[in-house]
PDB file of C-alpha atoms in Angstrom:
ATOM      1  CA  MET A  59      11.257   0.272  -8.502  1.00  0.00           C
ATOM      2  CA  ASN A  60      11.231  -3.237  -9.736  1.00  0.00           C
ATOM      3  CA  PHE A  61       8.065  -5.206 -10.814  1.00  0.00           C
ATOM      4  CA  LEU A  62       7.914  -7.147  -7.548  1.00  0.00           C
ATOM      5  CA  GLU A  63       8.041  -4.071  -5.540  1.00  0.00           C
ATOM      6  CA  LYS A  64       5.246  -2.336  -7.594  1.00  0.00           C
ATOM      7  CA  ILE A  65       3.029  -5.367  -7.502  1.00  0.00           C
ATOM      8  CA  THR A  66       3.390  -5.917  -3.588  1.00  0.00           C
ATOM      9  CA  GLY A  67       3.511  -2.467  -2.794  1.00  0.00           C
ATOM     10  CA  SER A  68       6.644  -2.759  -0.828  1.00  0.00           C
ATOM     11  CA  ASP A  69       8.096   0.445  -2.315  1.00  0.00           C
ATOM     12  CA  MET A  70       5.173   2.271  -0.917  1.00  0.00           C
ATOM     13  CA  THR A  71       5.520   0.709   2.540  1.00  0.00           C
ATOM     14  CA  LYS A  72       9.215   1.784   2.535  1.00  0.00           C
ATOM     15  CA  GLU A  73       8.269   5.333   1.517  1.00  0.00           C
ATOM     16  CA  MET A  74       5.505   5.485   4.170  1.00  0.00           C
ATOM     17  CA  LYS A  75       7.915   4.142   6.793  1.00  0.00           C
ATOM     18  CA  GLY A  76      10.261   7.058   5.778  1.00  0.00           C
ATOM     19  CA  PHE A  77       7.542   9.394   6.130  1.00  0.00           C
ATOM     20  CA  GLU A  78       6.560   8.324   9.499  1.00  0.00           C
ATOM     21  CA  ALA A  79      10.254   8.405  10.573  1.00  0.00           C
ATOM     22  CA  ARG A  80      10.437  12.145   9.377  1.00  0.00           C
ATOM     23  CA  ALA A  81       6.975  12.993  11.159  1.00  0.00           C
ATOM     24  CA  LYS A  82       8.464  11.517  14.496  1.00  0.00           C
ATOM     25  CA  VAL A  83      11.037  14.353  14.825  1.00  0.00           C
ATOM     26  CA  LEU A  84       8.148  17.153  14.423  1.00  0.00           C
ATOM     27  CA  PRO A  85       6.669  18.857  17.380  1.00  0.00           C
ATOM     28  CA  ALA A  86       3.752  16.978  19.009  1.00  0.00           C
ATOM     29  CA  GLU A  87       1.077  19.340  17.523  1.00  0.00           C
ATOM     30  CA  TYR A  88       2.585  18.595  14.233  1.00  0.00           C
ATOM     31  CA  GLN A  89       2.606  14.898  14.714  1.00  0.00           C
ATOM     32  CA  ILE A  90      -1.029  14.853  15.482  1.00  0.00           C
ATOM     33  CA  ALA A  91      -1.821  17.144  12.251  1.00  0.00           C
ATOM     34  CA  TRP A  92       0.287  14.614  10.208  1.00  0.00           C
ATOM     35  CA  LYS A  93      -1.870  11.600  11.443  1.00  0.00           C
ATOM     36  CA  ASP A  94      -5.063  13.688  10.595  1.00  0.00           C
ATOM     37  CA  ILE A  95      -3.777  14.621   7.212  1.00  0.00           C
ATOM     38  CA  THR A  96      -2.874  10.989   6.336  1.00  0.00           C
ATOM     39  CA  SER A  97      -6.250   9.509   7.616  1.00  0.00           C
ATOM     40  CA  HIS A  98      -8.112  12.385   5.496  1.00  0.00           C
ATOM     41  CA  LEU A  99      -6.188  11.725   2.482  1.00  0.00           C
ATOM     42  CA  TRP A 100      -6.106   7.853   2.300  1.00  0.00           C
ATOM     43  CA  ILE A 101      -9.979   8.091   1.493  1.00  0.00           C
ATOM     44  CA  GLN A 102      -8.891   9.902  -1.738  1.00  0.00           C
ATOM     45  CA  ALA A 103      -6.584   7.229  -2.867  1.00  0.00           C
ATOM     46  CA  ASP A 104      -7.107   4.702  -5.705  1.00  0.00           C
ATOM     47  CA  PHE A 105      -6.896   1.093  -5.152  1.00  0.00           C
ATOM     48  CA  THR A 106      -3.169   1.284  -4.591  1.00  0.00           C
ATOM     49  CA  GLY A 107      -2.841   4.759  -3.089  1.00  0.00           C
ATOM     50  CA  ARG A 108       0.077   5.506  -5.336  1.00  0.00           C
ATOM     51  CA  ASN A 109      -1.583   8.758  -6.507  1.00  0.00           C
ATOM     52  CA  LEU A 110      -1.291   9.999  -2.799  1.00  0.00           C
ATOM     53  CA  MET A 111       2.413   9.552  -2.479  1.00  0.00           C
ATOM     54  CA  PRO A 112       3.501  12.841  -3.983  1.00  0.00           C
ATOM     55  CA  ILE A 113       0.752  14.811  -2.131  1.00  0.00           C
ATOM     56  CA  LEU A 114       1.806  13.112   1.273  1.00  0.00           C
ATOM     57  CA  GLU A 115       5.293  14.000   0.483  1.00  0.00           C
ATOM     58  CA  SER A 116       4.450  17.566  -0.158  1.00  0.00           C
ATOM     59  CA  ALA A 117       2.347  17.848   3.037  1.00  0.00           C
ATOM     60  CA  LEU A 118       5.086  16.578   5.197  1.00  0.00           C
ATOM     61  CA  GLU A 119       7.577  18.981   3.678  1.00  0.00           C
ATOM     62  CA  LEU A 120       5.154  21.735   4.488  1.00  0.00           C
ATOM     63  CA  LEU A 121       5.009  20.637   7.990  1.00  0.00           C
ATOM     64  CA  GLU A 122       8.794  20.225   8.275  1.00  0.00           C
ATOM     65  CA  VAL A 123       9.432  23.828   7.050  1.00  0.00           C
ATOM     66  CA  THR A 124       6.689  25.537   8.936  1.00  0.00           C
ATOM     67  CA  SER A 125       7.586  23.775  12.235  1.00  0.00           C
ATOM     68  CA  ALA A 126      11.228  24.853  11.706  1.00  0.00           C
ATOM     69  CA  ASP A 127       9.987  28.422  11.156  1.00  0.00           C
ATOM     70  CA  GLY A 128       8.123  28.091  14.516  1.00  0.00           C
ATOM     71  CA  GLN A 129       4.493  28.580  13.084  1.00  0.00           C
ATOM     72  CA  SER A 130       1.710  26.813  14.728  1.00  0.00           C
ATOM     73  CA  VAL A 131      -0.387  24.174  12.972  1.00  0.00           C
ATOM     74  CA  GLU A 132      -3.392  26.431  12.913  1.00  0.00           C
ATOM     75  CA  GLU A 133      -1.471  29.205  11.038  1.00  0.00           C
ATOM     76  CA  VAL A 134      -0.423  26.740   8.416  1.00  0.00           C
ATOM     77  CA  LEU A 135      -3.322  24.427   7.859  1.00  0.00           C
ATOM     78  CA  GLY A 136      -6.268  26.471   9.126  1.00  0.00           C
ATOM     79  CA  GLU A 137      -8.668  25.518  11.757  1.00  0.00           C
ATOM     80  CA  ASP A 138     -10.019  22.370   9.894  1.00  0.00           C
ATOM     81  CA  ILE A 139      -7.608  19.740   8.508  1.00  0.00           C
ATOM     82  CA  GLU A 140     -10.339  17.954   6.627  1.00  0.00           C
ATOM     83  CA  ASP A 141     -10.942  21.327   4.592  1.00  0.00           C
ATOM     84  CA  PHE A 142      -7.164  21.662   4.067  1.00  0.00           C
ATOM     85  CA  CYS A 143      -6.964  18.048   2.668  1.00  0.00           C
ATOM     86  CA  LYS A 144     -10.041  18.469   0.568  1.00  0.00           C
ATOM     87  CA  ALA A 145      -8.280  21.553  -0.842  1.00  0.00           C
ATOM     88  CA  LEU A 146      -4.894  19.800  -1.285  1.00  0.00           C
ATOM     89  CA  VAL A 147      -6.497  17.066  -3.466  1.00  0.00           C
ATOM     90  CA  GLY A 148      -9.025  19.277  -5.173  1.00  0.00           C
ATOM     91  CA  ASP A 149     -11.955  17.565  -3.871  1.00  0.00           C
ATOM     92  CA  GLU A 150     -14.241  19.524  -6.190  1.00  0.00           C
ATOM     93  CA  GLY A 151     -16.013  16.779  -8.283  1.00  0.00           C
ATOM     94  CA  THR A 152     -13.294  14.047  -7.245  1.00  0.00           C
ATOM     95  CA  LYS A 153     -14.592  10.581  -6.358  1.00  0.00           C
ATOM     96  CA  THR A 154     -13.207   8.600  -3.357  1.00  0.00           C
ATOM     97  CA  TYR A 155     -12.570   4.881  -3.634  1.00  0.00           C
ATOM     98  CA  ARG A 156     -15.917   4.306  -1.870  1.00  0.00           C
ATOM     99  CA  ASP A 157     -17.738   6.369  -4.621  1.00  0.00           C
ATOM    100  CA  LYS A 158     -15.970   4.255  -7.187  1.00  0.00           C
ATOM    101  CA  TRP A 159     -16.834   1.215  -5.592  1.00  0.00           C
ATOM    102  CA  ARG A 160     -20.515   2.245  -5.012  1.00  0.00           C
ATOM    103  CA  GLU A 161     -20.735   3.032  -8.856  1.00  0.00           C
ATOM    104  CA  GLN A 162     -19.456  -0.127  -9.953  1.00  0.00           C
ATOM    105  CA  LEU A 163     -21.755  -1.999  -7.582  1.00  0.00           C
ATOM    106  CA  ASN A 164     -24.741  -0.066  -8.978  1.00  0.00           C
ATOM    107  CA  LYS A 165     -23.802  -0.695 -12.483  1.00  0.00           C
ATOM    108  CA  ASN A 166     -23.509  -4.488 -11.745  1.00  0.00           C
ATOM    109  CA  VAL A 167     -26.596  -4.737  -9.891  1.00  0.00           C
ATOM    110  CA  ALA A 168     -28.446  -2.668 -12.863  1.00  0.00           C
ATOM    111  CA  ARG A 169     -26.906  -5.003 -15.446  1.00  0.00           C
ATOM    112  CA  LYS A 170     -28.123  -7.976 -13.556  1.00  0.00           C
ATOM    113  CA  LEU A 171     -31.684  -6.782 -12.897  1.00  0.00           C
ATOM    114  CA  GLY A 172     -31.946  -5.630 -16.413  1.00  0.00           C
ATOM    115  CA  GLY A 173     -30.908  -9.179 -17.626  1.00  0.00           C
ATOM    116  CA  LEU A 174     -33.618 -10.845 -15.595  1.00  0.00           C
ATOM    117  CA  LYS A 175     -36.552  -9.122 -17.618  1.00  0.00           C
TER     118      LYS A 175
END
């Protein structure tokens, strides 16, 4: 990956397109699960989302292997995909990008209000 790819994120775009192409060959229920997994995991991303790429890769590999074995999505991921995603990223005590932005906003407001006294 060169500097320009890293700055623009084009390397991640290529990687995500590759993931999507691999997901398209999965059975329909697995494709739906993949879309749910990606939507639940992106809220755990940092600003660029680079921290999620290995996790997304592993999740897709899990779906590919288990679909080849003929297992159902529920057998693999459980009843709640959101809980699966939380366990996957270790949600205990982790902050989403929204939490980080909220914390930064609160600090800025407190600093501004503290400076007005």
